CSV table of C-alpha atoms and ligand atoms in Angstrom, one decimal:
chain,number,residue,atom,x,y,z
A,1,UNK,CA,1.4,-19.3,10.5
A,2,UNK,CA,-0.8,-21.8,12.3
A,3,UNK,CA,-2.9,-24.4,10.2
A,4,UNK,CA,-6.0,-22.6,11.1
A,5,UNK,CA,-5.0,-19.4,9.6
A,6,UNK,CA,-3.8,-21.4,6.4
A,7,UNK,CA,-7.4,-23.3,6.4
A,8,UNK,CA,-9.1,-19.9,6.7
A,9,UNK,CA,-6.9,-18.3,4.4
A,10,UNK,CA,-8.1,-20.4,1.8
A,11,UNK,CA,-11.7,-19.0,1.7
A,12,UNK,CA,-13.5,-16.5,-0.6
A,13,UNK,CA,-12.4,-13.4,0.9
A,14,UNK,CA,-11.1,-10.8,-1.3
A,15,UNK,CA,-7.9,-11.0,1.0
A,16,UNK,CA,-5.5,-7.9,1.0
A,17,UNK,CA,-2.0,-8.3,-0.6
A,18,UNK,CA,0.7,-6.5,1.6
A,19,UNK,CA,4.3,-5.7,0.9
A,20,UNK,CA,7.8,-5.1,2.7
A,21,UNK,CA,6.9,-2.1,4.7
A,22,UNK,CA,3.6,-3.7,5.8
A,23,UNK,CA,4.6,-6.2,7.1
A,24,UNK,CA,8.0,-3.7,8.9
A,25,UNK,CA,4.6,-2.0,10.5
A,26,UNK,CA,3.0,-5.6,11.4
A,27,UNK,CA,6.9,-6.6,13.2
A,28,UNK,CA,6.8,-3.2,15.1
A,29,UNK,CA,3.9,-2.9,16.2
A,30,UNK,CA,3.7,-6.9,17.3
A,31,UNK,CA,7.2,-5.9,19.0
A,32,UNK,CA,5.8,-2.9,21.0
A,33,UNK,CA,2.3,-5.1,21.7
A,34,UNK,CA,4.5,-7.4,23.7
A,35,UNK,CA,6.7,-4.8,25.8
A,36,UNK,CA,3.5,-3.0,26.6
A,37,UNK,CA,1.4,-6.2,27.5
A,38,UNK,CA,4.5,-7.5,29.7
A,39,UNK,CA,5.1,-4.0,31.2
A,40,UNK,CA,1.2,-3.6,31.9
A,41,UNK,CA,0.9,-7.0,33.3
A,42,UNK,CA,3.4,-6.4,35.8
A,43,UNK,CA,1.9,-3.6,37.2
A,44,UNK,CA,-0.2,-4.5,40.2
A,45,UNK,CA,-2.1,-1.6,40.0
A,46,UNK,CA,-3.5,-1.8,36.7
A,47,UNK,CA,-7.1,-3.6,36.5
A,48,UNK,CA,-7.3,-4.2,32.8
A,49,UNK,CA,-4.9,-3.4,29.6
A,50,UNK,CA,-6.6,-3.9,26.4
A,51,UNK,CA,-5.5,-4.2,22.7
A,52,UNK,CA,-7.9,-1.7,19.9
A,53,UNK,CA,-7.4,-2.7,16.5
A,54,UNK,CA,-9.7,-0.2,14.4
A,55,UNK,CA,-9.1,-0.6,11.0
A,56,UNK,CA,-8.8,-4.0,11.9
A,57,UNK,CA,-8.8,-5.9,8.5
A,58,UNK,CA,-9.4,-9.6,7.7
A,59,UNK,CA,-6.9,-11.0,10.6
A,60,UNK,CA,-4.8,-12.5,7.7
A,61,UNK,CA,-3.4,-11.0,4.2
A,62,UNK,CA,-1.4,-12.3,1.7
A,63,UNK,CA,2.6,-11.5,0.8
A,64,UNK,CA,3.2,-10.0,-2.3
A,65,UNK,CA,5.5,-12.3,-4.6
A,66,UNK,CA,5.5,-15.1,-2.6
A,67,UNK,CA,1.5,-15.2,-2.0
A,68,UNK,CA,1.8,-16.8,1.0
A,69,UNK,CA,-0.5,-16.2,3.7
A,70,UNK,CA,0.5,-13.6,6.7
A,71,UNK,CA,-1.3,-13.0,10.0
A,72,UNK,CA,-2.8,-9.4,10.3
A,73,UNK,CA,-2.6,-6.8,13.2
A,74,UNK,CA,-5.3,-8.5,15.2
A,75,UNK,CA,-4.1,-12.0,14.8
A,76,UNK,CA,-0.7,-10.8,15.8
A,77,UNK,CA,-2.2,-9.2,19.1
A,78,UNK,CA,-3.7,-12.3,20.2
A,79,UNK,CA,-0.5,-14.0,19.8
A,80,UNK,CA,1.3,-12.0,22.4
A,81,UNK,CA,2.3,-13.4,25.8
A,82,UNK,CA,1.3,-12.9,28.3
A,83,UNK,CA,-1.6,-11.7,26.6
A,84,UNK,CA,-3.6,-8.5,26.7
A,85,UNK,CA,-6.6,-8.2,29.1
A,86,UNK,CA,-9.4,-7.6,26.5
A,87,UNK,CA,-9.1,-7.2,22.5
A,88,UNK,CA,-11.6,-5.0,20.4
A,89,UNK,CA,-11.8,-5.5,16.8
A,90,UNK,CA,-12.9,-3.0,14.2
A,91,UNK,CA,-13.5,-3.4,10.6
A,92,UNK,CA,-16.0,-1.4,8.0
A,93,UNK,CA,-15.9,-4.6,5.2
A,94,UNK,CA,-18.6,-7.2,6.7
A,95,UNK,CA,-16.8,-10.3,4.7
A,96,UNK,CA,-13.4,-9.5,6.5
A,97,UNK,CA,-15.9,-9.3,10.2
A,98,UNK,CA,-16.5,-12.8,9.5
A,99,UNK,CA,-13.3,-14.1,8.9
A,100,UNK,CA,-12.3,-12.3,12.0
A,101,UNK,CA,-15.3,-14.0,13.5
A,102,UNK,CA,-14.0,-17.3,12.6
A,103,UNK,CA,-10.8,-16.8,13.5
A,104,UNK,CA,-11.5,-15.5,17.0
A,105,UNK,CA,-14.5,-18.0,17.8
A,106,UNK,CA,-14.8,-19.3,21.0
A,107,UNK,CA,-12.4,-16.5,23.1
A,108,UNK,CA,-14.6,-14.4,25.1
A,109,UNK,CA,-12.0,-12.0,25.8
A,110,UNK,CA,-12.5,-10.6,22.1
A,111,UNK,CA,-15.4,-8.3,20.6
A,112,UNK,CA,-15.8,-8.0,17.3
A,113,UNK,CA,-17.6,-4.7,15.7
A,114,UNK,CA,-18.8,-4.5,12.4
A,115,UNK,CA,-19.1,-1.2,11.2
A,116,UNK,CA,-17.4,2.8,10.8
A,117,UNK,CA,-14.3,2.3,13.5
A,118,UNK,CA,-15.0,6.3,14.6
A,119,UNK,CA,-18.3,6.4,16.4
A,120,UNK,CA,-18.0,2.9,17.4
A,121,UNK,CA,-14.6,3.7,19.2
A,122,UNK,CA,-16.0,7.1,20.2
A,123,UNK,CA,-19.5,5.9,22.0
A,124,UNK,CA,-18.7,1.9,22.8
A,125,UNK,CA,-14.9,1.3,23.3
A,126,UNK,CA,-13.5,4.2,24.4
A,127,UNK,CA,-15.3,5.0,27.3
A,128,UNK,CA,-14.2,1.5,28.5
A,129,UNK,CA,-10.9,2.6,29.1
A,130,UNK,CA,-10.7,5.1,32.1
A,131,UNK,CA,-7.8,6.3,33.9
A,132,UNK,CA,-9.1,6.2,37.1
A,133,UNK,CA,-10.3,3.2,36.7
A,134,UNK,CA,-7.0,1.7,36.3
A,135,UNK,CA,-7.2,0.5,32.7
A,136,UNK,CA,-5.1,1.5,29.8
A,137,UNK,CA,-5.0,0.4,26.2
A,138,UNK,CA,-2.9,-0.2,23.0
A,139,UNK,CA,-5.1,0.8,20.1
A,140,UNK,CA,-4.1,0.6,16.5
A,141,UNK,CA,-5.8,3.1,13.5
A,142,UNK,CA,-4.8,1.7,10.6
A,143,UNK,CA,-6.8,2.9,7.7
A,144,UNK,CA,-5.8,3.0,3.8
A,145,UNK,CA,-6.8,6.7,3.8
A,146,UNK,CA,-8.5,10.0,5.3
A,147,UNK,CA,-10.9,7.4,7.0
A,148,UNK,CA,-10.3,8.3,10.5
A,149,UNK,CA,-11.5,11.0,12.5
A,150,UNK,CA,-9.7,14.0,14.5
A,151,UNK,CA,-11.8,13.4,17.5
A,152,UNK,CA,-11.4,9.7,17.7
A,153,UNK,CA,-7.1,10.6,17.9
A,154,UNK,CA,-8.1,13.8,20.5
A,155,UNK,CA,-10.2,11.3,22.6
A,156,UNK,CA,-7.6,9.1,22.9
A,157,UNK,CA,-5.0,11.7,24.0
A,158,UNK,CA,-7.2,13.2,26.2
A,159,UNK,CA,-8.0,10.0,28.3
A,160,UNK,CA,-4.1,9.7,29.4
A,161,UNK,CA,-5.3,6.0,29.4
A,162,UNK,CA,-4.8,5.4,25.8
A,163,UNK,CA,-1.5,5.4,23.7
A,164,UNK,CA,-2.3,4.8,19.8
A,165,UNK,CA,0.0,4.0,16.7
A,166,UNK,CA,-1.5,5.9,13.8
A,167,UNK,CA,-1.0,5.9,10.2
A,168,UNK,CA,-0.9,9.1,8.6
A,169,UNK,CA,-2.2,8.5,5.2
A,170,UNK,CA,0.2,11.0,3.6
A,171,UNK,CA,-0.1,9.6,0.0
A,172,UNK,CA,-3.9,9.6,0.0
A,173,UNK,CA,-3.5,13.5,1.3
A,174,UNK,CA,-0.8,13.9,-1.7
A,175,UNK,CA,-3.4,12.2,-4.5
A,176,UNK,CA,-6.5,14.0,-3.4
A,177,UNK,CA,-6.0,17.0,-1.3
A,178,UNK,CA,-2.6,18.6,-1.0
A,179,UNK,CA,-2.4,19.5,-4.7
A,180,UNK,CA,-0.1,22.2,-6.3
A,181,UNK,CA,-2.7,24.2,-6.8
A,182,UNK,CA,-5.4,24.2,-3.6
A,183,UNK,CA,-8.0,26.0,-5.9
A,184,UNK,CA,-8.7,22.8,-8.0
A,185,UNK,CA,-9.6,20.4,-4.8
A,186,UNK,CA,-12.5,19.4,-4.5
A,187,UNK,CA,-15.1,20.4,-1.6
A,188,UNK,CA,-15.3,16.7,-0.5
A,189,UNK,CA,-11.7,16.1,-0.2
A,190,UNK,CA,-11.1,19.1,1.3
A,191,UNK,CA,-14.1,18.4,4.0
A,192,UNK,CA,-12.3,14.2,4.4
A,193,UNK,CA,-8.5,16.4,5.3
A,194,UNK,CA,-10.4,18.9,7.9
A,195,UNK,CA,-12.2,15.9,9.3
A,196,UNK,CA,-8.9,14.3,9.8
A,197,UNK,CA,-7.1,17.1,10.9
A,198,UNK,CA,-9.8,18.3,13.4
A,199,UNK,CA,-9.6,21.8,11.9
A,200,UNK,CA,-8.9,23.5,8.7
A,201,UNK,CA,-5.1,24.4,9.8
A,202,UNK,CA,-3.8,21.7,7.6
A,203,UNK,CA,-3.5,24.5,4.9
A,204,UNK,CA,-1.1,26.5,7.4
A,205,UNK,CA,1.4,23.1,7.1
A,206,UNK,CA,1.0,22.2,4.0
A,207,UNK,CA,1.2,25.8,1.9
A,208,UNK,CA,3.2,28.7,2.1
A,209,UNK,CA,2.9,32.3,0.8
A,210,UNK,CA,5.5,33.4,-1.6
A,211,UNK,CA,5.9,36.9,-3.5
A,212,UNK,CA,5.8,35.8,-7.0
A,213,UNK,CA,6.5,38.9,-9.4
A,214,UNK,CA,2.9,40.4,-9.7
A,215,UNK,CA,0.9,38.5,-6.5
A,216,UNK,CA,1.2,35.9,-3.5
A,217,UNK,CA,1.9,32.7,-4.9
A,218,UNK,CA,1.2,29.4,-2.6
A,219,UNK,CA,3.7,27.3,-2.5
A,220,UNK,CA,3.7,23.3,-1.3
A,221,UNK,CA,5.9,22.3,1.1
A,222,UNK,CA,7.4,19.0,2.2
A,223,UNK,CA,5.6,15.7,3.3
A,224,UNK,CA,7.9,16.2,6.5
A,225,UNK,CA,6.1,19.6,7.2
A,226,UNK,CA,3.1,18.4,7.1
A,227,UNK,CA,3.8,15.5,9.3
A,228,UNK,CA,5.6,17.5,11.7
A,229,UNK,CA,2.8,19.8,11.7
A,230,UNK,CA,0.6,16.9,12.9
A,231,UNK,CA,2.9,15.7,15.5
A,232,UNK,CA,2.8,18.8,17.3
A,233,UNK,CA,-1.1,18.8,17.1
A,234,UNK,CA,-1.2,15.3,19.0
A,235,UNK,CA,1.2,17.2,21.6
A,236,UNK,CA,-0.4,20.3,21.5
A,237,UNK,CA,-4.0,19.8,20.9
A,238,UNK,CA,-5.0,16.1,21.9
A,239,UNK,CA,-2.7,16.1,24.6
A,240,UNK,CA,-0.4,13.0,24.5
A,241,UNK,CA,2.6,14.0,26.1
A,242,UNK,CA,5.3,12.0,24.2
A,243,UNK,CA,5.1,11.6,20.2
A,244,UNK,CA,8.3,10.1,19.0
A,245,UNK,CA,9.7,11.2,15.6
A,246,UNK,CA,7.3,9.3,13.0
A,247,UNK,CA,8.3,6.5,11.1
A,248,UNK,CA,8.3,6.9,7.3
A,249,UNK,CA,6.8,3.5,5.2
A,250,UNK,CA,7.4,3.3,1.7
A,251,UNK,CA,6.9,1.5,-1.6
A,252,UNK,CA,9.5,-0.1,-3.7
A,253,UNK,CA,9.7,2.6,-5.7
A,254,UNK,CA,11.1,4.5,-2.1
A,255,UNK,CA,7.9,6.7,-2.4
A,256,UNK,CA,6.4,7.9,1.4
A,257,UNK,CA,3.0,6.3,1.1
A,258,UNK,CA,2.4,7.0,4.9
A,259,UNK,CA,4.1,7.7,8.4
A,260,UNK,CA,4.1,5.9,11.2
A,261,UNK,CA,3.0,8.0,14.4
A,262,UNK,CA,3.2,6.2,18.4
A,263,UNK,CA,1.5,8.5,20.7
A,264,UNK,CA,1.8,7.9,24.2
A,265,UNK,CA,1.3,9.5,28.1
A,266,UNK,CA,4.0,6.8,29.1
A,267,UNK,CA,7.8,8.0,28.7
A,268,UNK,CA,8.8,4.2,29.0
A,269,UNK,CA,6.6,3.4,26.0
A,270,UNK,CA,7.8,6.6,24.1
A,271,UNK,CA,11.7,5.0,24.7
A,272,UNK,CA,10.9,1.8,23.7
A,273,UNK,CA,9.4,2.6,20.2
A,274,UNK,CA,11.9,5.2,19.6
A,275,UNK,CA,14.5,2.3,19.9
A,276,UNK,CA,11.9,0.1,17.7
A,277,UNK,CA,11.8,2.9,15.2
A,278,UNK,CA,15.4,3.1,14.9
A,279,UNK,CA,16.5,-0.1,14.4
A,280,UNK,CA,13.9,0.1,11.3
A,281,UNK,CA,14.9,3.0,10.3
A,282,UNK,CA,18.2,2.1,9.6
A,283,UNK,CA,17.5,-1.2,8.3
A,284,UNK,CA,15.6,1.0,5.5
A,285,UNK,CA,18.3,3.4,4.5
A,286,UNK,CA,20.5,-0.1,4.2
B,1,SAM,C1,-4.8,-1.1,6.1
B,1,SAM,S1,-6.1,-2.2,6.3
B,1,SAM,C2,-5.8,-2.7,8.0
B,1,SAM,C3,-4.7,-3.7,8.1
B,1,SAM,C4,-4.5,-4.2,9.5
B,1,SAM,N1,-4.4,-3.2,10.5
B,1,SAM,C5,-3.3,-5.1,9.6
B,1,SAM,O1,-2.2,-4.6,9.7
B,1,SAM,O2,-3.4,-6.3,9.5
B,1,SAM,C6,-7.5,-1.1,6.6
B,1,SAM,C7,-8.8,-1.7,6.9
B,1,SAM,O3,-9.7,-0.7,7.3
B,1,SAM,C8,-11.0,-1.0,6.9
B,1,SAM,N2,-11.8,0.2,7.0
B,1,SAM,C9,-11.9,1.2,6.0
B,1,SAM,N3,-12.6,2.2,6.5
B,1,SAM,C10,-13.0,1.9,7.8
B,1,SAM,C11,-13.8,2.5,8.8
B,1,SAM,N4,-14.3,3.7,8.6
B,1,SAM,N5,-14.0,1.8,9.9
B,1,SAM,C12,-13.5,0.6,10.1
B,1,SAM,N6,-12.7,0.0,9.2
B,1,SAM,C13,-12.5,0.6,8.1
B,1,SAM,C14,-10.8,-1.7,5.6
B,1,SAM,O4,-11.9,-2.6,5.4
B,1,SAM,C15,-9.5,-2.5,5.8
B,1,SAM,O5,-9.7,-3.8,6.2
């Protein structure tokens, strides 16, 4: 942690508190950023590699128990070496832009956008990452919940340019939308899950028909369904060609609260994370 990021730290900003498996997602994703940016940089071809952070946050949150300050996704990207080409910042909340302002001033490699990460990464960054133009991109979508859009993912697959890590909000899908019975869910929630899962075949993963005694009953299946339902969709549908098993992230009660998806046209980057993945993975059934 650098003096500036304490300085900052100490202003007004509601600043987000983040657990263990936060900051397991901030290691492997910084861990990843640097094999790509290394791998990228040595290859004379490429023109440009750039880091997209989306749901980009405040650039610094603070430790649960300890309450010590902790540089964010962003501020972790601009730490890597040798760094990335370009770095495009995203963040809804206009008193976290500003921090991220501050914190950024004076590089001119870095754009900072203020506003919803989907038709901002849809119209303005992602078109500034073409294939044949020889730049590629690491690009983080990180949001709490339902917040991101199918055709921001389905963009980014389809560009072969692109490889994303994704969180798949799981527990906000369990709280709002994938309840026991799918009768009592609301029209809104059920409009935020199709606009997340680009369709409505969500209902497909997450339900299935039973013969109850007198009628068809539906029946919930498993978080894993449901995730693996999604993988194959980012195969299948938006077109990246390797998707690694996701990671599960959990609280300290051991609860999923959300999976960690890579998704990649590169089969180097698809080993490396799977490596990444497992070394976590087994530190978490320890
Ligand atoms: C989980 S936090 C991001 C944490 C960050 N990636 C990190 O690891 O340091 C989610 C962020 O998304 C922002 N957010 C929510 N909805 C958004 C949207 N539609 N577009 C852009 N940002 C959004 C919130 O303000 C919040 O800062």
């Amino acid at each position: 942690m650098s003096k500036r990021t304490q300085e900052v730290s100490d202003v007004a900003v509601k600043l987000d508190e983040i657990g263990y498996w936060s900051e397991i997602k901030l290691d492997i994703i910084s861990k990843y950023a640097t094999a790509y940016s290394k791998i990228m940089n040595s290859q004379k071809s490429i023109r440009a590699h750039c880091y997209i952070d989306a749901f980009a946050g405040a650039g610094v949150h603070i430790t649960k128990g300890t309450q010590k300050p902790v540089p964010g996704s962003p501020l972790n990207a601009l730490m890597v070496e040798p760094p990335f080409t370009h770095y495009f910042f995203i963040d809804l909340d206009g008193e976290k832009v500003q921090l991220l302002r501050e914190f950024v001033a004076g590089r001119k490699n870095v754009g900072v956008y203020e506003g919803d990460c989907n038709p901002i990464l849809l119209h303005e960054v992602l078109p500034k990452v073409r294939y044949d133009e020889f730049k590629r991109a690491l690009c983080l979508l990180d949001p709490y919940g339902l917040h991101l859009d199918w055709d921001v993912v389905c963009a980014a697959g389809q560009s072969r340019a692109i490889e994303i890590f994704l969180n798949f909000p799981v527990m906000d899908m369990n709280m709002n939308v994938l309840w026991g019975d799918p009768e009592r869910v609301s029209k809104d929630q059920v409009a935020r899950m199709d606009v997340f899962w680009g369709d409505g075949s969500w209902k497909q993963a997450a339900y299935r028909k039973t013969q109850g005694l007198f009628d068809t009953i539906e029946e919930k299946t498993s978080n894993e369904a449901v995730a693996e339902a999604y993988r194959q969709r980012l195969i299948k549908v938006a077109g990246f060609r390797y998707v690694p098993q996701p990671m599960p992230m959990r609280n300290t009660k051991g609860a999923i609260v959300y999976y960690l998806f890579f998704a990649s046209p590169n089969k180097t980057g698809n080993k490396i994370v799977e490596d990444i993945f497992n070394k976590y993975r087994i530190r978490g059934m320890a």
